[in-house]
Tab-separated table of C-alpha atoms and ligand atoms in Angstrom:
chain	number	residue	atom	x	y	z
A	1	MET	CA	112.199	146.383	56.308
A	2	SER	CA	109.169	148.777	56.596
A	3	PRO	CA	108.696	150.287	60.244
A	4	VAL	CA	106.320	148.218	62.411
A	5	PRO	CA	103.228	150.039	63.729
A	6	ALA	CA	103.555	150.048	67.797
A	7	ILE	CA	101.050	150.672	70.326
A	8	PRO	CA	101.668	152.572	73.592
A	9	GLY	CA	103.967	150.156	75.872
A	10	GLY	CA	106.167	149.209	72.865
A	11	ILE	CA	103.999	146.290	72.116
A	12	VAL	CA	103.875	145.575	68.417
A	13	GLN	CA	100.517	145.787	66.998
A	14	PRO	CA	99.725	143.094	64.443
A	15	PRO	CA	99.148	144.661	61.190
A	16	SER	CA	96.526	143.107	58.861
A	17	VAL	CA	98.819	141.322	56.344
A	18	GLY	CA	98.535	138.200	54.304
A	19	VAL	CA	101.508	136.113	53.810
A	20	ARG	CA	102.656	134.787	50.274
A	21	PHE	CA	105.277	132.456	48.836
A	22	ALA	CA	107.253	134.666	46.650
A	23	GLY	CA	109.733	132.202	45.232
A	24	VAL	CA	111.011	128.570	45.706
A	25	GLY	CA	114.294	126.648	44.633
A	26	SER	CA	115.984	123.436	45.284
A	27	ALA	CA	119.384	121.952	44.907
A	28	LEU	CA	120.734	118.340	44.522
A	29	PRO	CA	124.186	116.878	44.775
A	30	SER	CA	125.875	116.225	41.353
A	31	LYS	CA	126.160	112.346	42.096
A	32	PRO	CA	122.865	110.066	41.722
A	33	VAL	CA	123.464	106.678	43.703
A	34	LYS	CA	121.229	104.043	42.257
A	35	ASN	CA	119.996	100.786	43.996
A	36	THR	CA	122.435	98.860	41.672
A	37	ASP	CA	125.281	100.820	42.802
A	38	LEU	CA	124.183	99.924	46.603
A	39	GLU	CA	124.259	96.346	45.623
A	40	LYS	CA	128.069	96.865	44.783
A	41	LEU	CA	128.774	97.988	48.629
A	42	MET	CA	126.352	95.883	50.720
A	43	ASP	CA	124.215	92.725	50.690
A	44	THR	CA	121.132	94.246	49.343
A	45	SER	CA	119.029	94.132	46.015
A	46	ASP	CA	117.171	96.567	43.803
A	47	GLU	CA	114.129	94.442	44.403
A	48	TRP	CA	114.212	94.423	48.331
A	49	ILE	CA	114.958	98.285	48.270
A	50	VAL	CA	112.068	99.005	45.840
A	51	GLN	CA	109.390	96.796	47.348
A	52	ARG	CA	110.130	98.032	50.858
A	53	THR	CA	110.374	101.454	49.979
A	54	GLY	CA	109.614	102.642	46.526
A	55	ILE	CA	113.261	104.164	46.257
A	56	HIS	CA	115.022	103.696	43.029
A	57	SER	CA	117.647	106.216	43.364
A	58	ARG	CA	118.922	109.005	45.752
A	59	TYR	CA	121.770	111.882	45.487
A	60	VAL	CA	124.599	111.885	47.845
A	61	VAL	CA	127.068	114.639	48.335
A	62	ASP	CA	130.658	114.511	47.245
A	63	ARG	CA	132.501	116.173	50.092
A	64	SER	CA	135.741	116.172	47.745
A	65	ARG	CA	134.022	118.657	45.482
A	66	GLY	CA	132.900	121.110	48.350
A	67	GLU	CA	129.230	119.554	48.422
A	68	SER	CA	127.642	119.970	51.797
A	69	THR	CA	124.624	121.048	53.880
A	70	LEU	CA	125.771	124.676	53.351
A	71	SER	CA	126.734	124.344	49.514
A	72	LEU	CA	123.059	122.893	48.866
A	73	ALA	CA	121.194	125.374	51.006
A	74	THR	CA	122.971	128.195	49.294
A	75	GLN	CA	122.252	126.722	45.656
A	76	SER	CA	118.763	126.333	46.548
A	77	LEU	CA	118.262	129.864	48.254
A	78	ASP	CA	120.025	131.467	45.260
A	79	ASN	CA	117.402	129.708	43.141
A	80	ALA	CA	114.480	130.598	45.241
A	81	LEU	CA	115.656	134.394	45.167
A	82	THR	CA	115.790	134.255	41.443
A	83	ASP	CA	112.393	132.685	41.174
A	84	ALA	CA	111.176	135.695	43.407
A	85	HIS	CA	113.114	138.333	41.534
A	86	MET	CA	114.654	139.400	44.787
A	87	LYS	CA	117.863	140.347	45.850
A	88	PRO	CA	119.774	138.701	49.026
A	89	GLY	CA	119.458	142.128	50.660
A	90	ASP	CA	115.628	142.049	50.665
A	91	LEU	CA	115.561	139.385	53.027
A	92	ASP	CA	114.959	140.269	56.816
A	93	LEU	CA	115.492	136.829	58.326
A	94	ILE	CA	116.691	133.196	57.491
A	95	LEU	CA	115.091	130.029	59.161
A	96	LEU	CA	117.363	127.056	57.995
A	97	ALA	CA	115.847	123.650	59.123
A	98	THR	CA	118.580	120.954	59.255
A	99	MET	CA	119.427	118.127	61.613
A	100	THR	CA	123.106	117.884	59.550
A	101	ALA	CA	124.605	121.386	60.366
A	102	GLU	CA	128.007	121.819	59.304
A	103	MET	CA	128.998	122.017	62.897
A	104	SER	CA	127.210	122.590	66.317
A	105	CYS	CA	128.531	126.304	66.281
A	106	PRO	CA	128.355	128.445	64.461
A	107	PRO	CA	124.753	127.747	63.020
A	108	THR	CA	124.984	127.047	59.551
A	109	ALA	CA	122.156	129.577	58.805
A	110	CYS	CA	124.743	132.341	59.739
A	111	ARG	CA	127.222	131.114	56.868
A	112	LEU	CA	124.365	130.804	54.663
A	113	ALA	CA	123.262	134.630	55.179
A	114	SER	CA	126.859	135.402	54.301
A	115	GLU	CA	127.214	132.967	51.222
A	116	ILE	CA	124.245	134.663	49.610
A	117	GLY	CA	125.320	138.018	50.444
A	118	ALA	CA	122.340	139.075	52.943
A	119	GLY	CA	124.461	141.073	55.258
A	120	THR	CA	123.984	140.952	58.958
A	121	ILE	CA	120.322	139.722	58.925
A	122	GLY	CA	119.188	137.276	61.612
A	123	ALA	CA	119.933	133.707	60.805
A	124	ILE	CA	118.697	130.689	62.862
A	125	ASP	CA	119.216	126.857	62.526
A	126	VAL	CA	115.795	125.037	63.300
A	127	THR	CA	116.327	121.494	64.252
A	128	ALA	CA	113.221	119.239	64.305
A	129	ALA	CA	114.312	116.406	62.197
A	130	CYS	CA	112.261	115.602	59.110
A	131	CYS	CA	109.625	118.147	60.417
A	132	GLY	CA	111.954	121.191	60.477
A	133	PHE	CA	110.711	122.696	57.315
A	134	VAL	CA	107.197	122.452	58.172
A	135	TYR	CA	107.764	123.723	61.656
A	136	SER	CA	109.722	126.643	60.349
A	137	LEU	CA	106.942	127.564	57.899
A	138	ASN	CA	104.461	127.745	60.765
A	139	MET	CA	107.005	130.091	62.877
A	140	ALA	CA	107.690	132.245	59.843
A	141	TYR	CA	104.124	132.647	59.003
A	142	GLY	CA	103.613	134.013	62.936
A	143	LEU	CA	106.662	136.476	62.552
A	144	ILE	CA	105.562	138.099	59.332
A	145	ARG	CA	101.940	138.064	60.735
A	146	SER	CA	103.052	139.874	63.967
A	147	GLY	CA	104.473	142.709	61.838
A	148	LEU	CA	107.864	141.903	62.987
A	149	TYR	CA	109.420	140.702	59.644
A	150	ARG	CA	108.349	141.082	55.951
A	151	SER	CA	110.437	138.648	54.050
A	152	ILE	CA	111.829	135.405	55.508
A	153	ALA	CA	113.639	132.692	53.845
A	154	VAL	CA	112.654	129.110	54.864
A	155	VAL	CA	115.143	126.449	53.781
A	156	GLY	CA	115.321	122.875	54.596
A	157	ALA	CA	118.743	121.292	53.790
A	158	ASP	CA	120.405	118.092	54.930
A	159	THR	CA	122.992	115.580	54.097
A	160	LEU	CA	122.254	112.649	56.446
A	161	SER	CA	124.894	110.805	54.393
A	162	LYS	CA	127.286	111.967	56.846
A	163	TYR	CA	125.599	109.822	59.412
A	164	LEU	CA	125.110	106.681	57.346
A	165	GLN	CA	127.236	103.535	56.739
A	166	TYR	CA	127.368	102.069	53.339
A	167	ASP	CA	128.036	98.631	54.080
A	168	ASN	CA	126.216	95.650	55.546
A	169	SER	CA	126.003	97.145	59.167
A	170	GLY	CA	124.296	100.397	57.692
A	171	ARG	CA	122.090	98.767	55.051
A	172	SER	CA	118.707	99.278	56.770
A	173	THR	CA	119.282	103.232	56.951
A	174	SER	CA	121.752	104.120	54.090
A	175	ILE	CA	119.295	102.822	51.375
A	176	LEU	CA	116.559	105.294	52.583
A	177	PHE	CA	118.097	108.687	52.671
A	178	GLY	CA	119.416	111.146	50.235
A	179	ASP	CA	120.944	114.571	50.460
A	180	ALA	CA	119.221	117.826	48.992
A	181	ALA	CA	118.006	121.310	49.773
A	182	GLY	CA	114.939	123.306	49.131
A	183	ALA	CA	114.248	126.864	49.745
A	184	THR	CA	111.037	129.278	49.969
A	185	ILE	CA	110.703	132.823	50.587
A	186	LEU	CA	107.552	134.055	52.493
A	187	ARG	CA	106.507	137.747	52.071
A	188	ALA	CA	104.029	139.907	53.790
A	189	THR	CA	101.208	140.951	51.088
A	190	ASP	CA	98.341	143.330	51.434
A	191	ASP	CA	96.248	140.415	49.936
A	192	THR	CA	94.914	139.056	53.393
A	193	SER	CA	93.407	136.244	51.532
A	194	LYS	CA	96.886	134.415	51.534
A	195	GLY	CA	98.494	132.802	54.343
A	196	LEU	CA	98.061	130.003	56.979
A	197	ILE	CA	94.711	128.312	57.413
A	198	ALA	CA	95.538	125.814	60.090
A	199	GLN	CA	98.616	124.010	61.228
A	200	ALA	CA	99.698	121.471	63.746
A	201	MET	CA	102.991	120.771	65.616
A	202	HIS	CA	103.482	117.720	67.930
A	203	SER	CA	106.293	115.700	69.659
A	204	ASP	CA	106.635	112.729	71.763
A	205	GLY	CA	110.152	112.777	73.397
A	206	ASN	CA	109.180	109.271	74.980
A	207	ARG	CA	109.683	107.894	71.492
A	208	TRP	CA	113.190	109.391	70.848
A	209	VAL	CA	114.971	105.841	71.183
A	210	ASP	CA	113.269	104.908	67.878
A	211	LEU	CA	115.292	107.258	65.780
A	212	TYR	CA	118.693	108.780	67.065
A	213	ILE	CA	122.407	109.543	66.324
A	214	PRO	CA	124.558	108.629	69.364
A	215	GLU	CA	127.409	111.365	70.035
A	216	SER	CA	128.953	109.390	72.858
A	217	LEU	CA	129.506	105.436	73.575
A	218	GLU	CA	129.134	106.201	77.328
A	219	HIS	CA	126.083	108.309	77.516
A	220	ASP	CA	123.694	108.294	74.526
A	221	PHE	CA	122.676	104.492	74.025
A	222	PRO	CA	119.388	103.953	75.944
A	223	ASP	CA	118.570	100.954	77.971
A	224	GLY	CA	118.408	97.656	75.671
A	225	HIS	CA	120.285	99.167	72.970
A	226	GLU	CA	123.633	97.516	72.362
A	227	ALA	CA	126.483	100.296	72.488
A	228	SER	CA	129.471	100.173	70.117
A	229	ASP	CA	132.137	102.306	68.676
A	230	GLU	CA	130.955	101.570	65.199
A	231	LYS	CA	127.434	102.995	65.791
A	232	VAL	CA	128.599	106.443	67.278
A	233	GLN	CA	127.566	109.181	64.765
A	234	ARG	CA	125.658	106.679	62.903
A	235	VAL	CA	121.954	106.925	62.659
A	236	GLN	CA	120.042	104.144	64.777
A	237	MET	CA	116.519	103.501	63.720
A	238	ASN	CA	113.759	100.987	64.714
A	239	GLY	CA	112.423	100.956	61.064
A	240	ARG	CA	109.273	98.761	61.980
A	241	ALA	CA	108.427	101.128	64.922
A	242	VAL	CA	108.770	104.099	62.995
A	243	PHE	CA	106.857	102.759	60.036
A	244	LYS	CA	103.909	101.779	62.332
A	245	PHE	CA	103.857	105.422	63.948
A	246	ALA	CA	104.151	106.910	60.739
A	247	VAL	CA	101.246	105.367	59.203
A	248	GLY	CA	98.959	106.230	61.943
A	249	THR	CA	100.231	109.614	62.670
A	250	PHE	CA	100.276	110.855	59.131
A	251	SER	CA	96.496	110.154	58.606
A	252	GLY	CA	95.765	111.500	62.198
A	253	VAL	CA	97.399	114.930	61.732
A	254	ILE	CA	95.994	115.426	58.315
A	255	GLN	CA	92.570	114.689	59.589
A	256	GLN	CA	93.130	116.946	62.654
A	257	THR	CA	94.300	119.718	60.380
A	258	LEU	CA	91.309	119.374	58.163
A	259	ASP	CA	88.806	119.536	60.968
A	260	ASP	CA	90.649	122.752	62.384
A	261	ALA	CA	90.288	124.330	59.110
A	262	GLY	CA	86.652	122.926	58.454
A	263	LEU	CA	87.478	121.301	55.191
A	264	HIS	CA	87.296	117.997	53.535
A	265	ALA	CA	90.221	115.866	52.147
A	266	ASP	CA	89.287	116.676	48.641
A	267	ASP	CA	89.034	120.480	49.536
A	268	VAL	CA	92.971	120.610	49.409
A	269	ASP	CA	94.435	120.774	46.063
A	270	MET	CA	97.815	119.315	46.834
A	271	TYR	CA	99.398	117.495	49.806
A	272	VAL	CA	103.001	118.042	49.768
A	273	CYS	CA	104.345	115.208	52.017
A	274	HIS	CA	107.572	114.311	53.641
A	275	GLN	CA	109.017	111.601	51.550
A	276	SER	CA	109.842	108.732	54.040
A	277	ASN	CA	108.657	105.658	52.356
A	278	ALA	CA	106.309	105.196	49.386
A	279	ARG	CA	104.156	102.623	51.330
A	280	ILE	CA	103.493	105.260	53.914
A	281	LEU	CA	102.286	107.820	51.529
A	282	THR	CA	100.195	105.563	49.445
A	283	ALA	CA	98.571	104.396	52.538
A	284	ALA	CA	97.615	108.005	53.373
A	285	ARG	CA	96.460	108.589	50.015
A	286	ASP	CA	94.272	105.581	50.078
A	287	ARG	CA	92.897	106.537	53.676
A	288	PHE	CA	91.693	109.796	52.213
A	289	GLY	CA	90.390	108.623	48.952
A	290	LEU	CA	92.714	111.054	47.088
A	291	ASP	CA	93.535	110.589	43.382
A	292	GLN	CA	97.228	110.240	42.497
A	293	ASP	CA	97.619	113.611	41.385
A	294	ARG	CA	96.856	115.199	44.669
A	295	LEU	CA	99.525	113.549	46.790
A	296	TYR	CA	103.029	114.029	45.276
A	297	ILE	CA	105.680	111.398	45.502
A	298	ASN	CA	109.243	111.848	44.132
A	299	ILE	CA	110.856	109.377	46.744
A	300	ASP	CA	111.554	107.059	43.654
A	301	ARG	CA	114.325	109.605	42.581
A	302	VAL	CA	115.541	110.990	45.657
A	303	GLY	CA	114.842	109.000	48.932
A	304	ASN	CA	114.245	110.510	52.026
A	305	THR	CA	116.062	113.699	52.211
A	306	VAL	CA	115.034	114.746	55.748
A	307	ALA	CA	114.092	118.521	56.160
A	308	ALA	CA	114.667	119.060	52.455
A	309	SER	CA	112.083	116.609	51.300
A	310	VAL	CA	108.892	118.692	51.404
A	311	PRO	CA	110.494	122.065	49.931
A	312	LEU	CA	112.239	119.808	47.143
A	313	CYS	CA	108.616	118.532	46.394
A	314	LEU	CA	107.171	122.048	46.501
A	315	ASP	CA	109.865	123.322	43.824
A	316	GLU	CA	109.243	120.364	41.432
A	317	LEU	CA	105.512	120.795	41.758
A	318	THR	CA	105.703	124.630	41.278
A	319	LYS	CA	108.044	124.329	38.185
A	320	SER	CA	105.684	121.830	36.757
A	321	GLY	CA	102.745	124.047	37.397
A	322	ARG	CA	100.956	121.505	39.505
A	323	VAL	CA	101.115	123.998	42.425
A	324	LYS	CA	100.039	127.491	41.916
A	325	GLU	CA	98.541	130.683	43.265
A	326	GLY	CA	94.977	130.602	44.328
A	327	GLN	CA	95.213	126.776	45.396
A	328	ARG	CA	95.119	125.045	48.864
A	329	VAL	CA	98.151	123.141	49.876
A	330	MET	CA	98.837	121.108	52.909
A	331	PHE	CA	102.476	120.410	53.758
A	332	VAL	CA	102.706	117.317	56.019
A	333	ALA	CA	105.937	115.762	57.972
A	334	PHE	CA	106.854	113.424	60.634
A	335	GLY	CA	110.382	112.419	61.868
A	336	GLY	CA	112.889	111.765	64.612
A	337	GLY	CA	112.052	113.322	67.969
A	338	LEU	CA	109.502	111.802	67.524
A	339	THR	CA	107.867	114.762	65.786
A	340	TRP	CA	104.912	115.365	63.383
A	341	GLY	CA	103.200	118.489	61.793
A	342	THR	CA	101.115	120.325	59.274
A	343	SER	CA	100.993	123.578	57.598
A	344	LEU	CA	97.794	124.312	55.629
A	345	TRP	CA	97.901	127.370	53.207
A	346	GLN	CA	95.842	129.463	50.882
A	347	LEU	CA	98.359	130.361	48.175
B	1	ACO	N1	118.570	95.120	52.077
B	1	ACO	C1	118.162	93.627	52.177
B	1	ACO	N2	117.896	93.178	53.416
B	1	ACO	C2	117.649	94.031	54.482
B	1	ACO	C3	118.089	95.478	54.337
B	1	ACO	C4	118.521	95.877	52.687
B	1	ACO	N3	119.168	97.145	52.563
B	1	ACO	N4	117.762	96.229	55.458
B	1	ACO	C5	117.350	95.307	56.372
B	1	ACO	N5	117.249	93.904	55.724
B	1	ACO	C6	116.844	92.791	56.262
B	1	ACO	C7	116.728	92.810	57.905
B	1	ACO	O1	118.029	92.466	58.429
B	1	ACO	C8	115.742	91.859	58.267
B	1	ACO	O2	116.253	90.528	58.107
B	1	ACO	P1	115.722	89.489	59.198
B	1	ACO	O3	114.303	89.285	59.124
B	1	ACO	O4	116.501	88.353	58.724
B	1	ACO	O5	116.203	89.970	60.654
B	1	ACO	C9	114.879	92.031	56.937
B	1	ACO	O6	115.334	92.762	56.032
B	1	ACO	C10	113.436	92.791	57.373
B	1	ACO	O7	113.907	94.055	58.071
B	1	ACO	P2	112.980	95.158	58.697
B	1	ACO	O8	113.827	96.245	59.199
B	1	ACO	O9	111.881	94.501	59.479
B	1	ACO	O10	112.165	95.523	57.231
B	1	ACO	P3	110.876	96.516	56.966
B	1	ACO	O11	109.991	95.704	56.289
B	1	ACO	O12	110.432	97.279	58.220
B	1	ACO	O13	111.371	97.539	56.152
B	1	ACO	C11	112.185	100.066	56.360
B	1	ACO	C12	112.607	98.559	56.576
B	1	ACO	C13	112.180	100.091	54.994
B	1	ACO	C14	113.395	100.701	57.000
B	1	ACO	C15	110.888	100.110	56.875
B	1	ACO	O14	110.837	99.726	58.329
B	1	ACO	C16	110.628	101.747	56.896
B	1	ACO	O15	110.553	102.543	55.905
B	1	ACO	N6	110.384	102.268	58.096
B	1	ACO	C17	110.082	103.714	58.191
B	1	ACO	C18	111.475	104.473	58.345
B	1	ACO	C19	111.308	105.897	58.192
B	1	ACO	O16	110.594	106.594	57.801
B	1	ACO	N7	112.261	106.750	58.746
B	1	ACO	C20	112.306	107.866	58.496
B	1	ACO	C21	112.162	108.913	59.394
B	1	ACO	S1	112.415	110.387	58.936
B	1	ACO	C22	113.560	111.358	59.966
B	1	ACO	O17	113.137	112.082	60.845
B	1	ACO	C23	114.992	111.159	59.701
């Protein structure tokens, strides 16, 4: 890391730097699980799932083969480093967005730093449910712009399958989610035209009851929710309430960010959105009159992959040449918390 210019009193003086995406990578478990596979485990149908969610297939980790949040995060960051032509030792910091850390201690980010061979750099888990990656992009930008860091890996990795029940009792959630990881590397650049244009980060803790994973039978079930042993460590979601919230919030936060940036919807080349439900995404696309190519959808193949969703889309879009340097790209997410946020970039 190059020395940070300091002003008297030890206060760091922000240098004039831009921030660029230096590399991107992703990883999926080896095992795809199709709707027709789920039909054998629970009372559901391919038709019901496709109609309500747009999902045909998702990937689920095989823990007996060593697949986990950590293994996927490691693979995705390795791929991002290769894409950036960087060595692990070139990184200054890792932010790992996840709500499915291997354990509550240690932070999974510390093990990730060790797995990739990045030495003793700072490594932090960021927990903001499906918003974790988008929140982390905004935080990484601030840390680089302040002059404190020059190269930050921002990773989103989740294996929500460990909190799902693949039978009738869990059919309303297990059909939705998939496991994955995606990683980007943000770097300081002398080109000050590159970086964040506008962002938003919001939460409403009054709405936590709409999406939660209880840890304790005695303490974690809110009033009016029936507590049971079977629900402990299983995703509890009021699907209809989250759906309604998401449709309004998605459009609202995109508009707020466009207004802050003084831009119109079609001034943005690509909207890279959290893949929660194809119907929520197409509603947002229609609301802003965007053509199909500007708001990417891959939920049909991978389901809702929580904090991995946005960087996984970005990797696919970059590899296929649909997202490239010089474009304006808006990242958008919402999720448990409830949380919602954006990150609008000049690449
Ligand atoms: N197969 C067949 N029937 C089902 C299934 C299933 N897998 N799951 C539920 N049903 C039944 C229900 O029991 C219900 O039956 P009933 O009317 O006899 O009671 C009926 O289907 C309708 O159920 P709803 O839950 O009302 O269905 P809805 O149309 O709302 O669709 C869905 C459910 C797909 C979950 C939708 O509400 C949704 O997508 N919500 C948004 C969820 C979301 O985005 N969550 C991610 C947040 S991101 C994060 O931070 C983790």
